[in-house]
PDB file of C-alpha atoms in Angstrom:
ATOM      1  CA  SER A   1      20.375 348.276 -22.200  1.00 80.00           C
ATOM      2  CA  PHE A   2      18.614 345.070 -21.081  1.00 84.00           C
ATOM      3  CA  ALA A   3      21.476 342.982 -22.494  1.00 89.00           C
ATOM      4  CA  LEU A   4      23.791 344.509 -19.861  1.00 90.00           C
ATOM      5  CA  ILE A   5      21.994 342.797 -16.973  1.00 92.00           C
ATOM      6  CA  PRO A   6      23.438 339.269 -17.333  1.00 91.00           C
ATOM      7  CA  HIS A   7      26.904 340.755 -17.843  1.00 92.00           C
ATOM      8  CA  ILE A   8      26.641 342.879 -14.673  1.00 93.00           C
ATOM      9  CA  LEU A   9      25.357 340.025 -12.517  1.00 94.00           C
ATOM     10  CA  ILE A  10      27.770 337.385 -13.827  1.00 94.00           C
ATOM     11  CA  ASP A  11      30.688 339.802 -13.461  1.00 91.00           C
ATOM     12  CA  ASN A  12      29.689 340.471  -9.841  1.00 90.00           C
ATOM     13  CA  ALA A  13      29.246 336.766  -9.115  1.00 91.00           C
ATOM     14  CA  VAL A  14      32.697 335.929 -10.460  1.00 90.00           C
ATOM     15  CA  LYS A  15      34.351 338.937  -8.806  1.00 88.00           C
ATOM     16  CA  TYR A  16      32.948 338.126  -5.360  1.00 87.00           C
ATOM     17  CA  SER A  17      33.099 334.315  -5.533  1.00 89.00           C
ATOM     18  CA  ARG A  18      35.372 332.255  -3.366  1.00 85.00           C
ATOM     19  CA  ARG A  19      38.384 331.096  -5.362  1.00 85.00           C
ATOM     20  CA  GLY A  20      37.749 327.820  -7.178  1.00 89.00           C
ATOM     21  CA  GLU A  21      33.953 327.994  -6.905  1.00 89.00           C
ATOM     22  CA  ASN A  22      31.601 327.848  -9.882  1.00 93.00           C
ATOM     23  CA  THR A  23      29.081 330.468 -10.869  1.00 95.00           C
ATOM     24  CA  ASN A  24      25.807 329.023 -12.134  1.00 96.00           C
ATOM     25  CA  VAL A  25      23.280 330.711 -14.401  1.00 96.00           C
ATOM     26  CA  LEU A  26      19.817 329.170 -14.438  1.00 97.00           C
ATOM     27  CA  PHE A  27      16.712 330.027 -16.427  1.00 95.00           C
ATOM     28  CA  GLU A  28      13.161 329.077 -15.487  1.00 96.00           C
ATOM     29  CA  GLU A  29       9.877 329.725 -17.202  1.00 96.00           C
ATOM     30  CA  ASN A  30       6.447 329.778 -15.645  1.00 94.00           C
ATOM     31  CA  THR A  31       3.051 330.887 -16.885  1.00 94.00           C
ATOM     32  CA  ASN A  32       3.620 334.627 -16.561  1.00 95.00           C
ATOM     33  CA  SER A  33       7.359 335.187 -16.369  1.00 96.00           C
ATOM     34  CA  ILE A  34      10.893 334.182 -17.192  1.00 95.00           C
ATOM     35  CA  ILE A  35      13.306 333.939 -14.287  1.00 97.00           C
ATOM     36  CA  MET A  36      17.084 334.165 -14.414  1.00 96.00           C
ATOM     37  CA  LYS A  37      19.161 333.148 -11.387  1.00 97.00           C
ATOM     38  CA  ILE A  38      22.882 333.714 -10.921  1.00 97.00           C
ATOM     39  CA  LYS A  39      24.276 331.599  -8.057  1.00 97.00           C
ATOM     40  CA  SER A  40      27.716 331.802  -6.504  1.00 95.00           C
ATOM     41  CA  ILE A  41      29.571 331.012  -3.291  1.00 94.00           C
ATOM     42  CA  GLY A  42      31.156 333.993  -1.579  1.00 90.00           C
ATOM     43  CA  PRO A  43      30.565 336.586   1.124  1.00 90.00           C
ATOM     44  CA  LEU A  44      27.291 336.654   3.017  1.00 91.00           C
ATOM     45  CA  ILE A  45      25.012 339.527   2.098  1.00 93.00           C
ATOM     46  CA  LEU A  46      23.459 340.522   5.398  1.00 93.00           C
ATOM     47  CA  PRO A  47      19.655 340.776   5.601  1.00 94.00           C
ATOM     48  CA  GLU A  48      19.807 344.530   6.204  1.00 95.00           C
ATOM     49  CA  GLU A  49      21.940 344.937   3.043  1.00 95.00           C
ATOM     50  CA  LYS A  50      19.655 343.072   0.642  1.00 95.00           C
ATOM     51  CA  ASP A  51      17.867 346.233  -0.516  1.00 95.00           C
ATOM     52  CA  LEU A  52      20.751 348.646   0.060  1.00 94.00           C
ATOM     53  CA  ILE A  53      23.188 346.951  -2.343  1.00 93.00           C
ATOM     54  CA  PHE A  54      20.931 348.000  -5.234  1.00 96.00           C
ATOM     55  CA  GLU A  55      21.469 351.666  -4.377  1.00 94.00           C
ATOM     56  CA  LYS A  56      24.132 353.793  -6.047  1.00 93.00           C
ATOM     57  CA  PHE A  57      27.677 353.452  -4.607  1.00 88.00           C
ATOM     58  CA  VAL A  58      26.670 350.860  -1.983  1.00 87.00           C
ATOM     59  CA  LYS A  59      28.639 347.638  -1.546  1.00 79.00           C
ATOM     60  CA  GLY A  60      28.028 344.848   0.946  1.00 80.00           C
ATOM     61  CA  LYS A  61      30.002 344.943   4.188  1.00 79.00           C
ATOM     62  CA  ASN A  62      31.674 341.589   3.522  1.00 74.00           C
ATOM     63  CA  SER A  63      32.459 342.207  -0.158  1.00 71.00           C
ATOM     64  CA  SER A  64      35.897 343.735   0.442  1.00 65.00           C
ATOM     65  CA  ALA A  65      37.219 340.372   1.687  1.00 62.00           C
ATOM     66  CA  TYR A  66      36.819 339.073  -1.890  1.00 62.00           C
ATOM     67  CA  SER A  67      37.468 342.021  -4.166  1.00 59.00           C
ATOM     68  CA  SER A  68      38.441 345.658  -3.981  1.00 60.00           C
ATOM     69  CA  GLU A  69      37.136 346.191  -7.506  1.00 70.00           C
ATOM     70  CA  GLY A  70      33.842 347.820  -8.242  1.00 68.00           C
ATOM     71  CA  SER A  71      32.274 351.128  -7.378  1.00 75.00           C
ATOM     72  CA  GLY A  72      28.784 350.113  -6.357  1.00 81.00           C
ATOM     73  CA  ILE A  73      27.202 351.087  -9.672  1.00 91.00           C
ATOM     74  CA  GLY A  74      26.503 347.715 -11.358  1.00 91.00           C
ATOM     75  CA  LEU A  75      23.642 346.470  -9.205  1.00 94.00           C
ATOM     76  CA  TYR A  76      22.122 349.966  -9.186  1.00 95.00           C
ATOM     77  CA  MET A  77      22.136 349.986 -13.009  1.00 95.00           C
ATOM     78  CA  ALA A  78      20.759 346.438 -13.211  1.00 96.00           C
ATOM     79  CA  LYS A  79      17.882 347.270 -10.880  1.00 97.00           C
ATOM     80  CA  ASN A  80      16.959 350.394 -12.827  1.00 96.00           C
ATOM     81  CA  ILE A  81      16.994 348.554 -16.147  1.00 96.00           C
ATOM     82  CA  VAL A  82      14.960 345.613 -14.802  1.00 97.00           C
ATOM     83  CA  GLU A  83      12.354 347.902 -13.241  1.00 97.00           C
ATOM     84  CA  LYS A  84      12.029 349.959 -16.457  1.00 96.00           C
ATOM     85  CA  HIS A  85      11.036 346.674 -18.146  1.00 95.00           C
ATOM     86  CA  ASP A  86       8.445 345.970 -15.392  1.00 96.00           C
ATOM     87  CA  GLY A  87      10.602 343.245 -13.855  1.00 97.00           C
ATOM     88  CA  LYS A  88      11.833 342.481 -10.354  1.00 97.00           C
ATOM     89  CA  ILE A  89      15.339 341.889  -9.056  1.00 97.00           C
ATOM     90  CA  PHE A  90      16.329 340.668  -5.618  1.00 98.00           C
ATOM     91  CA  VAL A  91      19.004 338.698  -3.806  1.00 97.00           C
ATOM     92  CA  GLU A  92      18.983 335.668  -1.514  1.00 97.00           C
ATOM     93  CA  SER A  93      22.054 334.867   0.584  1.00 96.00           C
ATOM     94  CA  THR A  94      22.277 331.828   2.875  1.00 95.00           C
ATOM     95  CA  VAL A  95      25.236 330.837   5.057  1.00 94.00           C
ATOM     96  CA  VAL A  96      26.854 327.563   3.991  1.00 93.00           C
ATOM     97  CA  SER A  97      30.042 327.663   6.127  1.00 89.00           C
ATOM     98  CA  ASN A  98      32.411 329.828   8.132  1.00 87.00           C
ATOM     99  CA  ASP A  99      35.819 330.826   6.769  1.00 72.00           C
ATOM    100  CA  LYS A 100      38.296 332.478   9.167  1.00 74.00           C
ATOM    101  CA  ASN A 101      36.417 335.588  10.361  1.00 74.00           C
ATOM    102  CA  SER A 102      33.631 335.619   7.780  1.00 78.00           C
ATOM    103  CA  GLN A 103      30.579 333.643   6.825  1.00 86.00           C
ATOM    104  CA  ILE A 104      30.491 331.992   3.411  1.00 90.00           C
ATOM    105  CA  ALA A 105      27.143 332.042   1.646  1.00 94.00           C
ATOM    106  CA  GLU A 106      25.385 330.755  -1.398  1.00 96.00           C
ATOM    107  CA  THR A 107      24.143 333.960  -2.956  1.00 96.00           C
ATOM    108  CA  THR A 108      21.553 334.048  -5.708  1.00 98.00           C
ATOM    109  CA  PHE A 109      20.560 337.119  -7.670  1.00 97.00           C
ATOM    110  CA  VAL A 110      17.098 336.614  -9.138  1.00 98.00           C
ATOM    111  CA  ILE A 111      15.562 338.529 -12.028  1.00 97.00           C
ATOM    112  CA  GLU A 112      11.927 337.945 -12.857  1.00 97.00           C
ATOM    113  CA  MET A 113      10.631 339.409 -16.099  1.00 96.00           C
ATOM    114  CA  PRO A 114       7.044 339.323 -17.333  1.00 96.00           C
ATOM    115  CA  LYS A 115       6.514 337.449 -20.606  1.00 91.00           C
ATOM    116  CA  SER A 116       4.363 340.141 -22.188  1.00 77.00           C
TER     117      SER A 116
END
């Protein structure tokens, strides 16, 4: 089930990215963990949504401007799988510009897994 995580996060990043923007996958290693980051440019995830979007059937308020796909299950599944492997998952979303009536953000989903 752990192999599903990159697929879920990359699929979300592509689905909710602004047209023509790249999605970047980065790996880092430190003493105790391996970190995977999936970065994309798309809708801002509001601070109050950063924990909620990992709950079942919850989607970010601004997500519908980019895609009507999805049921709010992917991030819930990813979080459960990561936590069952003693890892952490979280999201960072920072405004980079304004587009019509919405804020555009660089959003990064971060997974940190212990090496042992």
